[in-house]
PDB file of C-alpha atoms in Angstrom:
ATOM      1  CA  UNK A  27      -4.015 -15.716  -0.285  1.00  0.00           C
ATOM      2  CA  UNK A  28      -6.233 -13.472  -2.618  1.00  0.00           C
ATOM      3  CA  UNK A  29      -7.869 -11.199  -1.756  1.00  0.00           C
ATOM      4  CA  UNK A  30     -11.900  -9.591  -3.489  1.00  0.00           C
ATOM      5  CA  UNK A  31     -13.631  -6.762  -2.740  1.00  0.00           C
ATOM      6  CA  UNK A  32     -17.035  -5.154  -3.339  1.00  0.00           C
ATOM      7  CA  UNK A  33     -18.383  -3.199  -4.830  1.00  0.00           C
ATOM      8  CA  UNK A  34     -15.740  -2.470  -7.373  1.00  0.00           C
ATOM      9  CA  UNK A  35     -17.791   0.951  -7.887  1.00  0.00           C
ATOM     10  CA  UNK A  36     -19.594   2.476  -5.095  1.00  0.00           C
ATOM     11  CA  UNK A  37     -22.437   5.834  -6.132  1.00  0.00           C
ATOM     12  CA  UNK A  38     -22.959   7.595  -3.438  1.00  0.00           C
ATOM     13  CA  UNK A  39     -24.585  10.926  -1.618  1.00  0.00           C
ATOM     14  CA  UNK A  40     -23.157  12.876   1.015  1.00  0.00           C
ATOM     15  CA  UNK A  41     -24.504  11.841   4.634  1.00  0.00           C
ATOM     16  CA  UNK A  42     -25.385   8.062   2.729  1.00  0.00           C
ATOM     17  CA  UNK A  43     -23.745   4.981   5.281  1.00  0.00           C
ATOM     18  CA  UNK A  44     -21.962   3.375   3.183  1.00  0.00           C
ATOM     19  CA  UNK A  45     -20.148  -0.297   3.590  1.00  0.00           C
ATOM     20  CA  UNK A  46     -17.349  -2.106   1.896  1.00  0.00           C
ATOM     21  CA  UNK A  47     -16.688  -5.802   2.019  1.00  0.00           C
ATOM     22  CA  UNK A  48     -13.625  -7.461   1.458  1.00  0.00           C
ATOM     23  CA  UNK A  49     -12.939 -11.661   1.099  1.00  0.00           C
ATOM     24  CA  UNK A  50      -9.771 -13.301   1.825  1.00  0.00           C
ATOM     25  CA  UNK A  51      -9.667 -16.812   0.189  1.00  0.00           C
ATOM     26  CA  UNK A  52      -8.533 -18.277   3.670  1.00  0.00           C
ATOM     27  CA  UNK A  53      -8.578 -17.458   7.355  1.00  0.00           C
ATOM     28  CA  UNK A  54      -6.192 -14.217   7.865  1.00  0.00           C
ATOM     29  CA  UNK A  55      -7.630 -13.899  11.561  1.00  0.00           C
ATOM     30  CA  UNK A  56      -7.603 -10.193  12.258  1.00  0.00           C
ATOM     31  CA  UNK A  57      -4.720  -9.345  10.039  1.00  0.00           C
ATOM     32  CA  UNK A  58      -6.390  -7.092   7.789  1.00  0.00           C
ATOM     33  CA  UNK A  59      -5.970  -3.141   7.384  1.00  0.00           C
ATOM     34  CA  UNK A  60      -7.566  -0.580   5.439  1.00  0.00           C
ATOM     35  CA  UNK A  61      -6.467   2.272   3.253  1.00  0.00           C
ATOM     36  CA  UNK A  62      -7.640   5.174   1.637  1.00  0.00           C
ATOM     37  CA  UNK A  63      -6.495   6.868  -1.657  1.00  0.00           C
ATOM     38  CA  UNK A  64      -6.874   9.620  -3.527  1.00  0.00           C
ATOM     39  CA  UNK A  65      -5.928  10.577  -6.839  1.00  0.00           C
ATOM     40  CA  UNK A  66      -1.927  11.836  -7.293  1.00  0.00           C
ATOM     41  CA  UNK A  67      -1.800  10.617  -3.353  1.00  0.00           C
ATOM     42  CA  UNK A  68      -0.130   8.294  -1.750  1.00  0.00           C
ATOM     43  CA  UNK A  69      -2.502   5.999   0.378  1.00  0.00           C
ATOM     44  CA  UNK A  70      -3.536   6.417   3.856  1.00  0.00           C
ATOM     45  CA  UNK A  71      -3.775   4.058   6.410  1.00  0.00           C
ATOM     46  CA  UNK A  72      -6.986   4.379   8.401  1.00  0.00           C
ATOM     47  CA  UNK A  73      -7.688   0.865   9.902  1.00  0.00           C
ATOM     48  CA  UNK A  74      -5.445  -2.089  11.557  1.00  0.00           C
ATOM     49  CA  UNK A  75      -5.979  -5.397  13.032  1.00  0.00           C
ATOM     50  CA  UNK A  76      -9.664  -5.208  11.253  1.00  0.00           C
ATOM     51  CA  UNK A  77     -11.324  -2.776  13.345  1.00  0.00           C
ATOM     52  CA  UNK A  78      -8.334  -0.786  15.117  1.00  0.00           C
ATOM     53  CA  UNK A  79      -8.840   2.945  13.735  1.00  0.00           C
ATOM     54  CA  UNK A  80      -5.393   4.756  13.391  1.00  0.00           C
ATOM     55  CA  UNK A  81      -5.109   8.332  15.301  1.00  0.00           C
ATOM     56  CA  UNK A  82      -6.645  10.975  13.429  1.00  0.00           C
ATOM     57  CA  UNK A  83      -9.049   9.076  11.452  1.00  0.00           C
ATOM     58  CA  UNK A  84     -12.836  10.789  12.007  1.00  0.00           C
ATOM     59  CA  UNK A  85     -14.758   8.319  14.168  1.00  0.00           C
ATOM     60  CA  UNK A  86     -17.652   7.764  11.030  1.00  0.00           C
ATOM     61  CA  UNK A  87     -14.935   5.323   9.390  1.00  0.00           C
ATOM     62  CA  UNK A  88     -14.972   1.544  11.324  1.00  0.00           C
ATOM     63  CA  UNK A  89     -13.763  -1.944  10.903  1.00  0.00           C
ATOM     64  CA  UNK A  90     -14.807  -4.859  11.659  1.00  0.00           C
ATOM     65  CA  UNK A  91     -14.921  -9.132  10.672  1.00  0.00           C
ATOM     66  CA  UNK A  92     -12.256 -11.610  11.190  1.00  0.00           C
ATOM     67  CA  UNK A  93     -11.286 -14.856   9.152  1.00  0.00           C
ATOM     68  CA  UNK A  94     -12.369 -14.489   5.794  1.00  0.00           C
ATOM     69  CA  UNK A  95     -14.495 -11.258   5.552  1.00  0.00           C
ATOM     70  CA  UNK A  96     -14.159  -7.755   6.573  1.00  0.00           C
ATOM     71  CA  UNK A  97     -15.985  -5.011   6.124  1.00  0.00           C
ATOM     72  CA  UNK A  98     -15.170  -1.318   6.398  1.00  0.00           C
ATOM     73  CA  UNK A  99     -18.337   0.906   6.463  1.00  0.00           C
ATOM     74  CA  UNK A 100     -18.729   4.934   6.860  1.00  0.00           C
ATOM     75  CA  UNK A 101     -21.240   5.837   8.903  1.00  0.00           C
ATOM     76  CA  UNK A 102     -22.407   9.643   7.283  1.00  0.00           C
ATOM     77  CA  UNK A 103     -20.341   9.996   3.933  1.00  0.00           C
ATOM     78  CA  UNK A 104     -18.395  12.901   3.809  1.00  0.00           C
ATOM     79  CA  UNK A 105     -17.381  15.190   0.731  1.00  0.00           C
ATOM     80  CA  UNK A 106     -13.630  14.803   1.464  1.00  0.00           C
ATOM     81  CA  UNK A 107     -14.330  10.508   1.441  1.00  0.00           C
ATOM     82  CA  UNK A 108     -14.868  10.281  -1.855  1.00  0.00           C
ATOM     83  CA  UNK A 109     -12.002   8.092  -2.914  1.00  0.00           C
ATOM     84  CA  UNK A 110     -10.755   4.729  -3.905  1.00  0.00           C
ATOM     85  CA  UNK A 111     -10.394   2.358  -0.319  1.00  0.00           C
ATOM     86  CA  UNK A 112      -8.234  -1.068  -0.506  1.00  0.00           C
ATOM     87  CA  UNK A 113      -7.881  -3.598   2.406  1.00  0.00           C
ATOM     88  CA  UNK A 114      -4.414  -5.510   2.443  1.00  0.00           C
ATOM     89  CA  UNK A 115      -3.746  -9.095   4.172  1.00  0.00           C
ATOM     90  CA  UNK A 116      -0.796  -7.610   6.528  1.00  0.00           C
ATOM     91  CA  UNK A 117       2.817  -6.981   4.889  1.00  0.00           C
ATOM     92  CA  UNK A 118       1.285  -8.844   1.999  1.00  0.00           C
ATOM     93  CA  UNK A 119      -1.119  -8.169  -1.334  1.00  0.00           C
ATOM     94  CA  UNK A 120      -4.000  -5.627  -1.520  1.00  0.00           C
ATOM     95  CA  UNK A 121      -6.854  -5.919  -2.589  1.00  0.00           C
ATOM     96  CA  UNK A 122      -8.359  -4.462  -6.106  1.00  0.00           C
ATOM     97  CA  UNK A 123      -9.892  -1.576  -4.627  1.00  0.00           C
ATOM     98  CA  UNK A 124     -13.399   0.397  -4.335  1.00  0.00           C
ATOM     99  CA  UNK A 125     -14.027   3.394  -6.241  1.00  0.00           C
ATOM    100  CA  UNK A 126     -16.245   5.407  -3.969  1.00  0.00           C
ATOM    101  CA  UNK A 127     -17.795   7.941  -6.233  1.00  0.00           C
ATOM    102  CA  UNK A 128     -20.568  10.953  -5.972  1.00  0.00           C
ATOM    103  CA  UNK A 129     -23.921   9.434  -7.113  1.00  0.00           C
TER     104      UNK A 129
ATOM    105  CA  UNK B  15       8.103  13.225  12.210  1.00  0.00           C
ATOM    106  CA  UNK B  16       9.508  10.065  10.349  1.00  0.00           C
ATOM    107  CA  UNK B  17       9.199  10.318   7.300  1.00  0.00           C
ATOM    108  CA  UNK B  18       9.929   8.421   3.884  1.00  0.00           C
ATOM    109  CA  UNK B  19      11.411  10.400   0.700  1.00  0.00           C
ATOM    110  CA  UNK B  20      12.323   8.986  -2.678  1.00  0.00           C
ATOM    111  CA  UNK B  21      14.187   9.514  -5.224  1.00  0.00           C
ATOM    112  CA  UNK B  22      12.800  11.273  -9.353  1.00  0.00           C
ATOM    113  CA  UNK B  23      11.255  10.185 -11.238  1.00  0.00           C
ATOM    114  CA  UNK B  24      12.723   7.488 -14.161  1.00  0.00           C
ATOM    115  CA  UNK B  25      13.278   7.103 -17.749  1.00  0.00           C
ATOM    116  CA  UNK B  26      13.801   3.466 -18.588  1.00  0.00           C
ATOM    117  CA  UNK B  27      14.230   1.316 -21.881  1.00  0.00           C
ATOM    118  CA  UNK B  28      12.826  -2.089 -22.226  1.00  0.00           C
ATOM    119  CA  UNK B  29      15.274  -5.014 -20.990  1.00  0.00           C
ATOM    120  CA  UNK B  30      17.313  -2.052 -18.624  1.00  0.00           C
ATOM    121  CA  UNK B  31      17.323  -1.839 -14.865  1.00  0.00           C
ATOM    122  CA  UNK B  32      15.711   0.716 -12.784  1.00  0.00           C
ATOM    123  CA  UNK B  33      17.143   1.306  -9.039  1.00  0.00           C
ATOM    124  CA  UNK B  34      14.685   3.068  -6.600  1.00  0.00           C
ATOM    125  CA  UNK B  35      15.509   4.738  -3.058  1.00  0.00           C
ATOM    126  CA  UNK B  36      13.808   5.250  -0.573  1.00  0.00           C
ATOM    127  CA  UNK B  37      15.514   7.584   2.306  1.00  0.00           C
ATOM    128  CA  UNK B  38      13.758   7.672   5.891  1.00  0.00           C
ATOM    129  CA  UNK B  39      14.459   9.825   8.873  1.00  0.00           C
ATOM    130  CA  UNK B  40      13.879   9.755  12.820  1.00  0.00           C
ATOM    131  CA  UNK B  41      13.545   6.188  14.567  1.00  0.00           C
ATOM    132  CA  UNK B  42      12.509   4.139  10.983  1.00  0.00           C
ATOM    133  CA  UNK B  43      15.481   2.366  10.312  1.00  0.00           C
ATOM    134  CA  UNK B  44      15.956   0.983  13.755  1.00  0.00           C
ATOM    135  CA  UNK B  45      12.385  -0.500  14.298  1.00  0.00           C
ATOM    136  CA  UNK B  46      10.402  -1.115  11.162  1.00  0.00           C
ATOM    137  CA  UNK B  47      10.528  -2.373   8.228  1.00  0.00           C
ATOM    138  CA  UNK B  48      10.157  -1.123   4.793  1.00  0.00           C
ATOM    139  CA  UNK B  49       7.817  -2.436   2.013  1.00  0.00           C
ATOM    140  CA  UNK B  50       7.419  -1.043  -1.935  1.00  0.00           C
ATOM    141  CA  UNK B  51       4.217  -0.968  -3.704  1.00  0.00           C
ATOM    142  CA  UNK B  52       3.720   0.406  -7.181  1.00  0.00           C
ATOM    143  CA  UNK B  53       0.982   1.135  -9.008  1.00  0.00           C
ATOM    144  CA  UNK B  54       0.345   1.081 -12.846  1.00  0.00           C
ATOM    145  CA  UNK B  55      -1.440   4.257 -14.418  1.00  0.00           C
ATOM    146  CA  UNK B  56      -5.451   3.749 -13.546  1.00  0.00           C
ATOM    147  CA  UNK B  57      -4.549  -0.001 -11.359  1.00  0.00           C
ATOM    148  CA  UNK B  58      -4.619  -0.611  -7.882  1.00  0.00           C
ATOM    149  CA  UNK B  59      -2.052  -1.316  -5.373  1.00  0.00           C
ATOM    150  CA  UNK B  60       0.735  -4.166  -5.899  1.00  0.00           C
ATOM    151  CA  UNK B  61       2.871  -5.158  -3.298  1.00  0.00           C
ATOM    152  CA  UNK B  62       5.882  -6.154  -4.186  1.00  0.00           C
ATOM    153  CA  UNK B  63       8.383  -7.295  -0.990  1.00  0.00           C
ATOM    154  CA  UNK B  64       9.967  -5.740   1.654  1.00  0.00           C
ATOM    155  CA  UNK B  65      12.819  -6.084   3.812  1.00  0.00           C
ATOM    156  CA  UNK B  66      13.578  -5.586   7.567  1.00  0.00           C
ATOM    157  CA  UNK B  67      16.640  -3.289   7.884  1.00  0.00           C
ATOM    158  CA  UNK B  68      17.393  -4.193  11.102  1.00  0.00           C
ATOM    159  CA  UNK B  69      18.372  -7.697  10.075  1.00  0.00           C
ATOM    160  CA  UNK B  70      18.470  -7.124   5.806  1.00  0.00           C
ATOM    161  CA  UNK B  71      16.160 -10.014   5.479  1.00  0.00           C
ATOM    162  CA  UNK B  72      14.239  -9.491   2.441  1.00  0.00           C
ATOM    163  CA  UNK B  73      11.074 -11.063   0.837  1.00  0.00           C
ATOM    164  CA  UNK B  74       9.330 -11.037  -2.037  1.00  0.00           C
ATOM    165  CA  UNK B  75       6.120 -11.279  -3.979  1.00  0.00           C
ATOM    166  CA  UNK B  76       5.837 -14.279  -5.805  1.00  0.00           C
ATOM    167  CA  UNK B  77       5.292 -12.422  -8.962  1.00  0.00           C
ATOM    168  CA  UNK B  78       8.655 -10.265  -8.987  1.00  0.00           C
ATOM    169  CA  UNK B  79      10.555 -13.017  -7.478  1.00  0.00           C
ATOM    170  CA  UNK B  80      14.118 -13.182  -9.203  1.00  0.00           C
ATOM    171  CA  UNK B  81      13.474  -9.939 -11.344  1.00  0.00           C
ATOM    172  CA  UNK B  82      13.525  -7.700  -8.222  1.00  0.00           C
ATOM    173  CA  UNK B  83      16.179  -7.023  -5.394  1.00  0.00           C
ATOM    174  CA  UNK B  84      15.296  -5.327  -1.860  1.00  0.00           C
ATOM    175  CA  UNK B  85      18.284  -3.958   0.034  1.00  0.00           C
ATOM    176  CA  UNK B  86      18.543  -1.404   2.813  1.00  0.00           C
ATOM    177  CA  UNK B  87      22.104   0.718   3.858  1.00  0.00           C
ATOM    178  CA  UNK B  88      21.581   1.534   7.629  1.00  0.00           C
ATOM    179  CA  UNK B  89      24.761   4.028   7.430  1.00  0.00           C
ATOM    180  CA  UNK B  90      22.341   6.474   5.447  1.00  0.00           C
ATOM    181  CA  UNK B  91      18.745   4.786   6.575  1.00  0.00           C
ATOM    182  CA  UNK B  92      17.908   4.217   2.677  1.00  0.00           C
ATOM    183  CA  UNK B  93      16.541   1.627   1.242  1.00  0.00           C
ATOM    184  CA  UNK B  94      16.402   0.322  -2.083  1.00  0.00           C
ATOM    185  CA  UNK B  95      14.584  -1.176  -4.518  1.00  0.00           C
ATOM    186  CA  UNK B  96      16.029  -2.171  -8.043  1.00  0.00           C
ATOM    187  CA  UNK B  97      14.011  -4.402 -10.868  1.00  0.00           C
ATOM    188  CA  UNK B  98      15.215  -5.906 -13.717  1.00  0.00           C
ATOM    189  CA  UNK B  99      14.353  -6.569 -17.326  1.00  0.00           C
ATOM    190  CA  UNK B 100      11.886  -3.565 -17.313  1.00  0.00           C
ATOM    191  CA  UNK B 101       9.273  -4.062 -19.807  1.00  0.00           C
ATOM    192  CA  UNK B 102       6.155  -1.393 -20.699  1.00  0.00           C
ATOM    193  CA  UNK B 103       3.849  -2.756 -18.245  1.00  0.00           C
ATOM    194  CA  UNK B 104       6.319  -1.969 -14.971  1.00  0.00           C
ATOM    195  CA  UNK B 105       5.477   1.768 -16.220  1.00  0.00           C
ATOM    196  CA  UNK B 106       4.065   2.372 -12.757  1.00  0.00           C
ATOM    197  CA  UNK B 107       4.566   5.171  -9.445  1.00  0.00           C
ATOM    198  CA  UNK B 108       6.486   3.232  -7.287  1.00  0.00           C
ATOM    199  CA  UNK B 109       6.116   3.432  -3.722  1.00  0.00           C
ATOM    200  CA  UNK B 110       8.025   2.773  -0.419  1.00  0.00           C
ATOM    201  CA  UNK B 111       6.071   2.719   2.909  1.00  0.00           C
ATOM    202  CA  UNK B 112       7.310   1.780   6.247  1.00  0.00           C
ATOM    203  CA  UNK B 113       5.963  -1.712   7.906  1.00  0.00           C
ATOM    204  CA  UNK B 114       4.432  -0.968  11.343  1.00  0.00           C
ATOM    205  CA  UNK B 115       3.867  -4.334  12.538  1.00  0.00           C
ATOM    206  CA  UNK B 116       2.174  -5.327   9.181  1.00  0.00           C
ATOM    207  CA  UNK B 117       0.494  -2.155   8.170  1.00  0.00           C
ATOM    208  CA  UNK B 118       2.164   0.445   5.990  1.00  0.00           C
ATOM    209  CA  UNK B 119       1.771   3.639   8.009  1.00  0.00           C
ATOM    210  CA  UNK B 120       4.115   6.176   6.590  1.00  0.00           C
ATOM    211  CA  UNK B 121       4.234   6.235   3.340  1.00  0.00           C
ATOM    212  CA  UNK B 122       7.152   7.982   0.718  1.00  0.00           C
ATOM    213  CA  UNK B 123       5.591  10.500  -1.986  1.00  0.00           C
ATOM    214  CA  UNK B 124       6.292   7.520  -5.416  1.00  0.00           C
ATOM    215  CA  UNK B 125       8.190   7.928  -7.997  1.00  0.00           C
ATOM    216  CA  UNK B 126       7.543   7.328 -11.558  1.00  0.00           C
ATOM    217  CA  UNK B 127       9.019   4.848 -13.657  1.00  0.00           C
ATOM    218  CA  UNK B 128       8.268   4.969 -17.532  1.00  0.00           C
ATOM    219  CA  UNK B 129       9.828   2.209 -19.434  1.00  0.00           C
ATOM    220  CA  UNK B 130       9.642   3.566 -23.105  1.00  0.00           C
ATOM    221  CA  UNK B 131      11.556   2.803 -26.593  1.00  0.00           C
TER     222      UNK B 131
END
């Protein structure tokens, strides 16, 4: 299963809503998570099951989709969200990423 | 707090092996499983297999299939990941994350691997 995601490159302002789509080349159900990384970090996981947010994770990031496409959208973009985000088909491949950048 | 620490970072030649761990503490071992991702200077996320240590049942990407060997010890909760035949494109941080019921929650800190004449 492959998995695409865009933007590649996201420009954006603080407080913009922002949202990310990702395309699996088949039906993965709900089996999709999302992560967060930053430069020199390890990622973070902030999403399961599509739209489950992990504890801790500000209420402005949410999931959602099923099948082939997901989405991941925050709500009020936030200084410390500036980052690149990946989705991943569960215990499986990633996808290529989106660069969220200031605009 | 589980957590996930690896071992420093690497110096390899082409055509040498490179052997990876991974050590975790609290309930890891006994419930999850472990999964290794690396990451290439300025690339995204590869996965690249993981293993169950409960069981030792491994799998693997298609891509590093027969070039790369998952393997856990539950007497010191470590896993392991060793690759083969290390050319200058596996120069990559490589990291170990623990497999919550298909998501990567906990994740170890990378290590480098440079594969370098």
């Amino acid at each position: 299963i492959q998995l695409t995601q865009s933007p590649s490159t996201l420009s954006a302002s603080v407080g913009d809503r922002i949202t990310i789509t990702c395309r699996a080349s088949q039906s993965i159900d709900t089996w999709m998570a999302w992560y967060q990384q930053k430069p020199g970090r390890a990622p973070k996981l902030l999403i399961s099951k599509a739209s489950r947010l992990e504890s801790g994770v500000p209420s402005r990031f949410s999931g959602s989709g099923s099948g082939p496409e997901f989405t991941l959208t925050i709500s009020s973009l936030q200084p410390d969200d500036f980052a690149t985000y990946y989705c991943q088909q569960y215990n499986s491949y990633f996808g290529p990423g989106t660069k969220v950048d200031i605009k | 707090q589980d957590q996930l620490v690896q071992s420093g970072a690497e110096v390899k030649k082409p055509g040498s092996s490179v052997k990876v761990s991974c050590k975790a503490s609290g309930g890891t071992f006994r419930s999850y499983g472990i999964s290794w991702v690396r990451q290439a200077p300025g690339q995204g996320l590869e996965w690249m297999g993981g293993i169950l240590p409960a069981f030792g049942a491994a799998n693997y990407a298609e891509k590093f299939q027969g070039r790369v060997t998952i393997t856990s010890d539950r007497s010191t909760s470590t896993a392991y990941m060793e690759l083969n035949s290390l050319r200058s494109d596996d120069t990559a941080v490589y990291y170990c994350a623990r497999g919550r019921e298909g998501v990567f929650d906990i994740w170890g800190q990378g290590t480098m691997v440079t594969v370098s004449s």
